Coordinates of C-alpha atoms in Angstrom, one line a residue:
X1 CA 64.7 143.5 138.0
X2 CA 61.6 143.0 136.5
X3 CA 58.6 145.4 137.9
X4 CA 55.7 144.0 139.8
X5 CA 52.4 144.8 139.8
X6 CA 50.5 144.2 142.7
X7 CA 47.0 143.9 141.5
X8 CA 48.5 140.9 139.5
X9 CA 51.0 139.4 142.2
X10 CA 49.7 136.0 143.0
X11 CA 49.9 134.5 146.4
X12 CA 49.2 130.7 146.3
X13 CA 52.7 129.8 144.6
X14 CA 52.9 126.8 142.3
X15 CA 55.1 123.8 141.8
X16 CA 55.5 122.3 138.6
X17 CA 57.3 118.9 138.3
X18 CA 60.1 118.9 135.4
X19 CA 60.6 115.7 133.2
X20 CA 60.5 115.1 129.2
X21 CA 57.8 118.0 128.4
X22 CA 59.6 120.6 130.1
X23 CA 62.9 119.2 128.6
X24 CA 61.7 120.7 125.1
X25 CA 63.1 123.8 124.4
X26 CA 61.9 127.3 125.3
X27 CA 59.6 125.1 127.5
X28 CA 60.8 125.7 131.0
X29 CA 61.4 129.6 130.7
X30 CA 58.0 129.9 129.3
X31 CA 56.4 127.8 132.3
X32 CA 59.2 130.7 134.5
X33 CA 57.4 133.5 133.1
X34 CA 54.6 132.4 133.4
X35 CA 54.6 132.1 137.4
X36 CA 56.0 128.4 138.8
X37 CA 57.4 129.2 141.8
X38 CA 58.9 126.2 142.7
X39 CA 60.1 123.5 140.4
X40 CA 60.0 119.7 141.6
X41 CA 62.6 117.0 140.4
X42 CA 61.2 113.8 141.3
X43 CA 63.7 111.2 142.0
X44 CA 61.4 108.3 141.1
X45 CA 62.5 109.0 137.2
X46 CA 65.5 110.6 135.5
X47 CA 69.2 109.6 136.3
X48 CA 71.2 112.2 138.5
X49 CA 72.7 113.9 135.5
X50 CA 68.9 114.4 134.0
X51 CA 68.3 116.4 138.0
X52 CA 71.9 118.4 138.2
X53 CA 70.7 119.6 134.3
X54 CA 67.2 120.6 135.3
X55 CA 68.4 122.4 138.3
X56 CA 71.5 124.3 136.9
X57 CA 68.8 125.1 134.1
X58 CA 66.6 126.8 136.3
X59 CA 69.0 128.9 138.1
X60 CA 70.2 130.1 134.8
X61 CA 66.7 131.2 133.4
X62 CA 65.8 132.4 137.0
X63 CA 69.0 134.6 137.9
X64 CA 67.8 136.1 133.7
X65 CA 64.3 136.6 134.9
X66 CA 65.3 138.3 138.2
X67 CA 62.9 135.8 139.9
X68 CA 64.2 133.5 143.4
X69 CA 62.6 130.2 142.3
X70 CA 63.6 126.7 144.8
X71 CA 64.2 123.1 143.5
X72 CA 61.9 120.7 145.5
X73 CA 63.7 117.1 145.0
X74 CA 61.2 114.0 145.7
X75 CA 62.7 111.0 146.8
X76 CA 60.5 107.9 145.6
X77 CA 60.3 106.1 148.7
X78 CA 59.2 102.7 149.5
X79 CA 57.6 101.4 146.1
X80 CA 55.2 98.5 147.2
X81 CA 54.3 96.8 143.4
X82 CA 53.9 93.5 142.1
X83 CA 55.9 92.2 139.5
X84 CA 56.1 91.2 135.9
X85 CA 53.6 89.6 133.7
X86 CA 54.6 87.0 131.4
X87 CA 52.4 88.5 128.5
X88 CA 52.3 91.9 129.9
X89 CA 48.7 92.6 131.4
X90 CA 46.0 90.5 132.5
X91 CA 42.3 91.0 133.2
X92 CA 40.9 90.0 136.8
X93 CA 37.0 89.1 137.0
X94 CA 35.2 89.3 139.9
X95 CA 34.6 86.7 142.3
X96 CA 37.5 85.0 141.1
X97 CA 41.2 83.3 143.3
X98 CA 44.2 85.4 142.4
X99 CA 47.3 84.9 144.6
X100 CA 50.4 87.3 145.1
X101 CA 53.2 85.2 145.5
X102 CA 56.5 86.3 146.7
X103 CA 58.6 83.3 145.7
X104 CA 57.5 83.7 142.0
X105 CA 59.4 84.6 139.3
X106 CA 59.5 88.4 139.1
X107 CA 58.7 87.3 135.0
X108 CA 56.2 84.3 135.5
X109 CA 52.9 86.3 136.2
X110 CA 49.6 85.1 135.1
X111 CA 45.7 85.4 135.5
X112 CA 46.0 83.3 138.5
X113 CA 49.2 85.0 140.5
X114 CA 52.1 87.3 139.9
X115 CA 55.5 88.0 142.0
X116 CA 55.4 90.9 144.5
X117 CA 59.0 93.4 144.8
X118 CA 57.4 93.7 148.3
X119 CA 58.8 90.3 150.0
X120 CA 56.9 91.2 153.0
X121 CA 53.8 91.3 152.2
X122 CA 53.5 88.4 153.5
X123 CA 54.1 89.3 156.6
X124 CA 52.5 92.2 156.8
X125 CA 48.9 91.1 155.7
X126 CA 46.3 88.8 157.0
X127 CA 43.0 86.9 156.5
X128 CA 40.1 89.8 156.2
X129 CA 42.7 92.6 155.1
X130 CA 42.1 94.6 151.9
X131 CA 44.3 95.7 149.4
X132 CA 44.3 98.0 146.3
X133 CA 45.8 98.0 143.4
X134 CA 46.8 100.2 140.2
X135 CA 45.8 103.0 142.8
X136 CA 42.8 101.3 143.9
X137 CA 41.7 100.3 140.4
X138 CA 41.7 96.8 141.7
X139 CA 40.2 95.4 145.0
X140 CA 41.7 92.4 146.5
X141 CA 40.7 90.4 150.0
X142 CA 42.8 88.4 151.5
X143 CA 41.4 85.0 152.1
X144 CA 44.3 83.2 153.7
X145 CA 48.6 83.7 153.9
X146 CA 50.1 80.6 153.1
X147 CA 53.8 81.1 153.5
X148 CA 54.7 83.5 151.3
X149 CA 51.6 83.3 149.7
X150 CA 48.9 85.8 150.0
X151 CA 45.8 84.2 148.5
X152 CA 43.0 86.7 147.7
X153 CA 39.8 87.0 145.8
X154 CA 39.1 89.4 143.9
X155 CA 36.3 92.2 145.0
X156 CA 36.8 94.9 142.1
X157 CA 38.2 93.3 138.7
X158 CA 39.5 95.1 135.7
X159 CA 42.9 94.8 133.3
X160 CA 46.2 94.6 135.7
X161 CA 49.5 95.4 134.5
X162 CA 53.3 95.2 135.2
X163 CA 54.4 97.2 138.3
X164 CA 51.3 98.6 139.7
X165 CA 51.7 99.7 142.8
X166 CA 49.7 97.4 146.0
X167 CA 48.4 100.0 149.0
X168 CA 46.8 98.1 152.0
X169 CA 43.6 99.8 153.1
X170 CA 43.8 101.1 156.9
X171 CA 47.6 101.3 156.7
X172 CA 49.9 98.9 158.0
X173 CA 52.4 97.9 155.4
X174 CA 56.1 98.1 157.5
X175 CA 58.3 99.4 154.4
X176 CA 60.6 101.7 155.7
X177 CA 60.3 105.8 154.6
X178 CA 64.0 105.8 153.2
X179 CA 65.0 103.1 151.0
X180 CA 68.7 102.6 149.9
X181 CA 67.9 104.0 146.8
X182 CA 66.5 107.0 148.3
X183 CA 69.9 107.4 150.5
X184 CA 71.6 107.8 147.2
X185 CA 69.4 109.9 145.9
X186 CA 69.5 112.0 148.8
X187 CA 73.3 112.3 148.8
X188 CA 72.6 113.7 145.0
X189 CA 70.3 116.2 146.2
X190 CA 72.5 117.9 148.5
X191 CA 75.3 117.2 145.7
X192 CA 73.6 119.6 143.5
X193 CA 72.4 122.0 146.1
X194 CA 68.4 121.4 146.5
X195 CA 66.2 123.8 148.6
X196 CA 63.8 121.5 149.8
X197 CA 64.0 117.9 150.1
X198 CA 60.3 115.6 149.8
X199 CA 60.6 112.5 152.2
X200 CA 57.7 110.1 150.5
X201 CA 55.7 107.4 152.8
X202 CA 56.7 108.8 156.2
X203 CA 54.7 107.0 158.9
X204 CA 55.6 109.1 161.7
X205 CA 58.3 112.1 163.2
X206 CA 61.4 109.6 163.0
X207 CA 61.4 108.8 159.7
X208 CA 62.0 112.5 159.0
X209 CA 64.4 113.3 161.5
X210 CA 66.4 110.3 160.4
X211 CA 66.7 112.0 156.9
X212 CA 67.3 115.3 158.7
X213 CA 70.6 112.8 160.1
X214 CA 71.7 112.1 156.8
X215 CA 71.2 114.9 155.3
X216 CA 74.2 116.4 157.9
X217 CA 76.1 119.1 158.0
X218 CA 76.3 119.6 154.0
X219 CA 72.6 119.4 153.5
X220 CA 71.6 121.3 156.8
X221 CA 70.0 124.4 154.9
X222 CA 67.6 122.0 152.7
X223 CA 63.8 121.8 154.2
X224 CA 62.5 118.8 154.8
X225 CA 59.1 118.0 153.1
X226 CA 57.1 115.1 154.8
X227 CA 54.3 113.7 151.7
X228 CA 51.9 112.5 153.6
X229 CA 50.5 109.8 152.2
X230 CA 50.3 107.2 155.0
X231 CA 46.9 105.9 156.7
X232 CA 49.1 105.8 160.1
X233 CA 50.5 109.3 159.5
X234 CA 46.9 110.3 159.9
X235 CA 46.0 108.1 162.3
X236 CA 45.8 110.6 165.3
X237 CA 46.6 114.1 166.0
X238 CA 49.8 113.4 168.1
X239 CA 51.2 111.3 165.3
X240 CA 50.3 114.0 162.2
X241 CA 51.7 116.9 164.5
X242 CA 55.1 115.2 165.4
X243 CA 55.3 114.6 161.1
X244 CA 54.6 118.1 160.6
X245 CA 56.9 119.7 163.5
X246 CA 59.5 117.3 162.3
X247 CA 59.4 119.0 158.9
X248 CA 59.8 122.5 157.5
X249 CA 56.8 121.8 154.9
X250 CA 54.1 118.8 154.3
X251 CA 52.8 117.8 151.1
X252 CA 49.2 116.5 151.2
X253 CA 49.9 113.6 148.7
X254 CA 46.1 112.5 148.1
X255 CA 46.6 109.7 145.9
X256 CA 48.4 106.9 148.3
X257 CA 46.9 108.3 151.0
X258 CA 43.1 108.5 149.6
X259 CA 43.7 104.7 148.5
X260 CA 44.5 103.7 151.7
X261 CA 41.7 105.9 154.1
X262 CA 39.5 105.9 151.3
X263 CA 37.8 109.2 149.6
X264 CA 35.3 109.8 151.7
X265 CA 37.9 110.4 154.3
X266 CA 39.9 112.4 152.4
X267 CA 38.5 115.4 152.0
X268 CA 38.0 116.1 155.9
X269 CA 41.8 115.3 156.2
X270 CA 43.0 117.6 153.7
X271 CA 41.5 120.8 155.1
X272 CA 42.2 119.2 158.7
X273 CA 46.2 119.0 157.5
X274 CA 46.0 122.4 155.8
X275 CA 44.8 124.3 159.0
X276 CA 47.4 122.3 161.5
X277 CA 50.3 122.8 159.2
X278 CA 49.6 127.0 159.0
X279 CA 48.7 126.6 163.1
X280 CA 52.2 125.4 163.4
X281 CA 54.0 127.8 161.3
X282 CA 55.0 125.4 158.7
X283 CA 54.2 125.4 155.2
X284 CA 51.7 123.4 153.0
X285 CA 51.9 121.7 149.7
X286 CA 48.2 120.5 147.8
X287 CA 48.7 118.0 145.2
X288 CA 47.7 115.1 143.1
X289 CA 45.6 115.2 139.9
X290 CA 44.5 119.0 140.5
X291 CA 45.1 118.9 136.8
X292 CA 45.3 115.8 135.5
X293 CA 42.8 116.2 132.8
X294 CA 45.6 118.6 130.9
X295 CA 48.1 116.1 130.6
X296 CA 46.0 115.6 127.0
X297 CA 43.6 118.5 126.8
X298 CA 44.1 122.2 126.7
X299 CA 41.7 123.5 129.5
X300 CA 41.0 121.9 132.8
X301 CA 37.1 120.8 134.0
X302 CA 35.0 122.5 136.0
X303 CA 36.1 120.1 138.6
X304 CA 39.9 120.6 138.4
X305 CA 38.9 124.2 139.2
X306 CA 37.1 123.9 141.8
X307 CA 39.7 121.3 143.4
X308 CA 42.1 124.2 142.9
X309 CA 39.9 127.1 144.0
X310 CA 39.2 125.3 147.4
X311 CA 42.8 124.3 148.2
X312 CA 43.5 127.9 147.8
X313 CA 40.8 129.1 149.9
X314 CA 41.8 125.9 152.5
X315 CA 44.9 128.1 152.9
X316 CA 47.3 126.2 151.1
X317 CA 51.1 127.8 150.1
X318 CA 51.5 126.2 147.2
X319 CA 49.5 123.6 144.5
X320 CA 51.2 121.1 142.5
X321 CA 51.4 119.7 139.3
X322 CA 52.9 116.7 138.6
X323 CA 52.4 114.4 135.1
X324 CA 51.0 117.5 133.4
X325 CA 54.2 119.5 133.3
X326 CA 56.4 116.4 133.3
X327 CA 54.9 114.5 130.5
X328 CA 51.6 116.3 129.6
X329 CA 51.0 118.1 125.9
X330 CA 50.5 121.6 127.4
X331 CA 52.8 122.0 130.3
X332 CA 53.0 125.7 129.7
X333 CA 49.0 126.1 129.5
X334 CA 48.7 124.2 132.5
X335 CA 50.3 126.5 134.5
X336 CA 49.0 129.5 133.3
X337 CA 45.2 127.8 133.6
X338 CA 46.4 127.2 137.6
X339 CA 47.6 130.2 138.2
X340 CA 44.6 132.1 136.6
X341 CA 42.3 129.9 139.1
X342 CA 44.4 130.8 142.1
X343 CA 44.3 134.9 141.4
X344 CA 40.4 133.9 141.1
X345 CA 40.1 132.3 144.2
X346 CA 42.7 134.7 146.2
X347 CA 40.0 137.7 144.9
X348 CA 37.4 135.9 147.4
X349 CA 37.1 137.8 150.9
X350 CA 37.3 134.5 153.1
X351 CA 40.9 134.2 151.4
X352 CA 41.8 137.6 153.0
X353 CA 40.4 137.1 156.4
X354 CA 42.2 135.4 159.3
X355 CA 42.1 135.1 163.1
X356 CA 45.2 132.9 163.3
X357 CA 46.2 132.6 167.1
X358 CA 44.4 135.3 167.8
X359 CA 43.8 133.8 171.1
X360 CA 46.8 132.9 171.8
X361 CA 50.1 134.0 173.9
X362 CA 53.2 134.6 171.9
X363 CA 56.7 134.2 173.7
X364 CA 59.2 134.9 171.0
X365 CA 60.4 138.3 169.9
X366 CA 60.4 137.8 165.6
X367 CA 57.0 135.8 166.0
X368 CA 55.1 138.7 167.7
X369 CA 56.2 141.6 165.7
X370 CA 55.2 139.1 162.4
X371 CA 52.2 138.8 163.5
X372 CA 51.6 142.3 164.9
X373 CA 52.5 143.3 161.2
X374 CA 49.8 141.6 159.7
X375 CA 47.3 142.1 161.8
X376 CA 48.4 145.8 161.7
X377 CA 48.6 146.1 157.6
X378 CA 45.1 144.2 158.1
X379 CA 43.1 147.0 159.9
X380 CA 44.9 149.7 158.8
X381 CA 44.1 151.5 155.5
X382 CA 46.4 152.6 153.3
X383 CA 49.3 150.0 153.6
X384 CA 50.8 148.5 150.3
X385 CA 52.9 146.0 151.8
X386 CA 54.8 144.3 154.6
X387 CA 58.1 144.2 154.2
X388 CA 60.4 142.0 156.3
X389 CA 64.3 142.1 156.5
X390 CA 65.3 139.0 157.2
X391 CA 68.4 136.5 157.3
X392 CA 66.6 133.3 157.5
X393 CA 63.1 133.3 156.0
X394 CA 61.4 133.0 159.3
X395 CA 59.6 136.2 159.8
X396 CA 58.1 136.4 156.4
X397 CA 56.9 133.0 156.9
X398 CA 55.7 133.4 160.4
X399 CA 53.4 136.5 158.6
X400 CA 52.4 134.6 155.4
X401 CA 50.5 132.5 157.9
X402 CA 47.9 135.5 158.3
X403 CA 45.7 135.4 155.7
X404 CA 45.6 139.1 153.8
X405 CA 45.6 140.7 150.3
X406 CA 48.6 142.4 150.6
X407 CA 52.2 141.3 149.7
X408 CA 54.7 140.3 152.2
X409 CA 58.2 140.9 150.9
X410 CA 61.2 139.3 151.8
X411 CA 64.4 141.4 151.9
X412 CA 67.0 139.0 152.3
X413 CA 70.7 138.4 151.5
X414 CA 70.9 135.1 151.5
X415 CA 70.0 133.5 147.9
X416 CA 69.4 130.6 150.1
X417 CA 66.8 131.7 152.2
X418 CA 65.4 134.1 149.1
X419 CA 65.0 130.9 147.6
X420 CA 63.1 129.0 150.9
X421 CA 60.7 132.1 150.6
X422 CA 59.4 131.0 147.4
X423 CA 57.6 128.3 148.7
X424 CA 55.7 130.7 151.2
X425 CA 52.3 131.9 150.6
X426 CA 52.0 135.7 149.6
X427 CA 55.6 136.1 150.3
X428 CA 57.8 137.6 147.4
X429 CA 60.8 137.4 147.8
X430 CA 63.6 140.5 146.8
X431 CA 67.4 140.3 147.1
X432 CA 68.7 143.2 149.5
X433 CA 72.4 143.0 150.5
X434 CA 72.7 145.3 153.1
X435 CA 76.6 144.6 153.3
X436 CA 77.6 148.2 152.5
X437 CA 74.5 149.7 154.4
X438 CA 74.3 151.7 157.6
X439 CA 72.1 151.4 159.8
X440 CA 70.4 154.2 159.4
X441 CA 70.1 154.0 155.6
X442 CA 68.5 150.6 155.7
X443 CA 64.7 151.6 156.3
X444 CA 65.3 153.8 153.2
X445 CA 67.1 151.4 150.6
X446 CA 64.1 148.9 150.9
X447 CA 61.5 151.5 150.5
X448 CA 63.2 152.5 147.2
X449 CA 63.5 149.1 146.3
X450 CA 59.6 148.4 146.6
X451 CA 59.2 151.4 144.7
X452 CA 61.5 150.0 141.9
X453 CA 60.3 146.4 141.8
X454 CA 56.4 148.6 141.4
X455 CA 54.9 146.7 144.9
X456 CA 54.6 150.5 146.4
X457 CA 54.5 154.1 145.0
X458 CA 54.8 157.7 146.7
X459 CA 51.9 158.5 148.8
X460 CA 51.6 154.5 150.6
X461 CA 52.2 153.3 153.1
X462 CA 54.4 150.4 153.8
X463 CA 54.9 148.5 157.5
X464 CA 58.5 147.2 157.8
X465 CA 59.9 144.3 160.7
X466 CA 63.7 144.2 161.2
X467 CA 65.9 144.1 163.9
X468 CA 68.5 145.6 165.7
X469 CA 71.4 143.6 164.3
X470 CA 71.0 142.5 160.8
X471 CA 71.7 139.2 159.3
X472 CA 70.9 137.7 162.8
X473 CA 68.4 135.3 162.6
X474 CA 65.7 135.4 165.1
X475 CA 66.7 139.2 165.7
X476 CA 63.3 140.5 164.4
X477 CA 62.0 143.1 167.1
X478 CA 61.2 146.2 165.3
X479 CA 57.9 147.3 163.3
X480 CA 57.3 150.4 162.0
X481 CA 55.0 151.9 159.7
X482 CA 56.7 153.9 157.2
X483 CA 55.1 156.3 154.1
X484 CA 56.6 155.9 150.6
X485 CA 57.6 159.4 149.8
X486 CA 59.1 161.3 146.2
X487 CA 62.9 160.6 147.1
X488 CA 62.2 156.8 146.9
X489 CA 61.3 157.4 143.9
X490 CA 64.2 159.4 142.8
X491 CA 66.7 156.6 143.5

């Protein structure tokens, strides 16, 4: 098991999405190494072979590493595009009449109107509506419906091209969340063992508990991820809380959603999603173009680092990349630039500070002594770490929603749940079968494991949660703080 050192451990974790760049070889161990904490298959490309290859891929290089690292799998969703072109692109001018029409020819697109895969739009739009195109690129009001129709004019002009995607500003288009492609593609995720599962385009709770329905029995250890990306998801507080409480994780998926509530909006819903997704113990995903600019160029802006910096310091889990591991020319320097500007950012004092429900009652066992923990390693000097045996995951996560500079580690037996931990901010996660242990040698074998994995050495002091009965989950109800002595070390 490879030694850590704990001025170096960093605690935002990253996801990198896999696709042709990672495919070339020595590629994905090298992005491994250098810190991706969570790998992303996204559905919307790649055939299920390409997927049950990438995954079985990193397990292999993982289990060599001695790293837990999950498999995110993104289901596409509801793609709402126009068609075809007949000479490939066209350029729109201002001012000008372009219709969408849903009875054309999904080939017969011109300057003057092209098909829609959406049939209805038509329905679902009106005189006065907006609607963007090519991720906003394109401005479009509709003037009139006419059938299926939808006559616009065009506000915002510029070269349009096959496929591009059509988001309607405000919200309101009724695609559903789960497509019947996406029911497939679920059925392949849980074929091939995913630990989290990304539901795209949810509009509110339902649409995730109706994946947590098909997911069943077979897939009832996957977490659900809700990508937010909806103007109605964010709509109201009641409507973005059922999403999140629905879920095990939420992705904050700025590039449908900023299309649809604008920029300006964006920003205040970001932090607002960050800071009600900790506040109800679930974790949070940041992504979209944090840096896009690497796709084609070895260092990211000033910009991408500051984008980065503050989702850190927002109190996100985890940061994604997407095109710039999956098809970008330097997927390996892109992660190492991230994870650089996440140590810088965690080295900031407001990203060590919390007062998370500090006012508030507690009424469960495992959450109170989680929290006690923290606050506890916190205030006290002298701690190295929290460690938390666990069956499940939860108490580690419950504590990784303090902020702090110390580790959290995970002792779990479960490669399942080591694996869930990944995701969690600050939390590393360590395998510890405690099959053959008694119970009074437990407290003991985990010290001596921090002290071999180079979290804590003789002389610290270390606060550990467990409970009475191991591998029971929600049996958390013990803390105690324990010093690291010579005999750990000796083992």
């Amino acid at each position: 098991m490879n030694a850590l050192h704990f001025s170096t451990i960093r605690r935002t974790k990253i996801v990198a999405t896999l696709g042709p760049a990672s495919d070339r070889e020595g590629v994905l161990e090298a992005m491994l190494k250098a810190g991706v904490d969570v790998v992303r298959l996204n559905f919307s490309h790649g055939t299920a072979d390409d997927h049950r290859r990438r995954l079985t891929e990193v397990r292999e290089i993982a289990a060599q590493l001695g790293r837990s690292v999950a498999v995110l799998g993104d289901l596409q969703g509801p793609k709402i595009r126009i068609a075809r072109f007949r000479d490939g692109a066209v350029v729109l001018k201002e001012g000008q009449p372009f219709i969408l029409d849903m009875a054309l020819d999904g080939d017969a697109g011109d300057s003057h109107q092209v098909g829609c895969d959406y049939k209805t739009l038509s329905k679902d739009v009106t005189a006065g509506d907006r609607l963007l195109l090519d991720d906003g690129r394109l401005v479009l009001d509709v003037a009139r419906v006419d059938g299926q129709q939808v006559h616009t004019t065009v506000v915002v002009g510029g070269k349009l091209s096959n496929h591009k995607g059509i988001n309607k500003q405000g919200g309101g288009l009724s695609a559903p969340a789960l497509t019947e492609k996406d029911k497939e593609d679920l059925k392949t995720a849980v074929e091939i063992g995913v630990d989290y599962l990304a539901i795209s385009f949810p509009r509110h709770a339902e649409d995730m508990l109706e994946a947590r329905r098909l997911l069943g029995e077979a897939g009832k250890e996957i977490g659900l991820v809700a990508k937010v990306e909806r103007a109605e998801a964010v709509a109201d507080d009641a409507t973005l809380d059922g999403i999140i409480e629905a879920s095990e994780a939420v992705m904050v998926a700025r590039g449908d959603l900023g299309v649809e509530i604008g920029d300006a909006k964006l920003v205040g819903v970001q932090k607002r999603m960050i800071k009600r997704a900790r506040s109800l113990n679930r974790a949070v995903i940041t992504a979209t173009q944090m840096m896009e600019s690497m796709i084609s160029a070895p260092l990211p802006t000033r910009a991408e680092v500051f984008d980065v910096a503050n989702a850190v310091l927002d109190g996100s889990d985890a940061v994604m990349l997407s095109a710039e591991t999956a098809a970008g020319d330097y997927p390996l320097e892109t992660v190492e630039a991230m994870s650089r500007v996440c140590l810088g950012a965690e080295r900031e004092k407001t990203a060590q500070e919390s007062g998370h429900r500090i006012h508030e009652g507690f009424t469960r066992p495992d959450e109170t002594i989680a929290l006690s923990a923290m606050y506890a390693a916190n205030h006290m000097t002298g701690i190295t770490a929290i460690a938390c045996m666990t069956s499940s995951g939860y108490t580690p996560l419950i504590a990784s929603r303090i902020r702090s500079g110390l580790p959290i580690v995970g002792l779990a037996h479960n490669p399942i749940a080591q694996r869930r931990m990944a995701l969690y901010r600050g939390v590393v996660s360590l395998p510890f079968d405690t099959s053959e242990m008694s119970a009074t040698e437990l407290n003991d074998r985990a010290l001596e494991l921090l002290v071999k994995t180079g979290i804590s050495k003789p002389g610290d002091h270390v606060i550990l949660t467990r409970g009475d009965h191991m591998n029971a989950h929600g049996g958390t109800n013990t803390m105690k703080v324990m010093e690291i002595t010579d005999e750990h070390a000796k083992s």
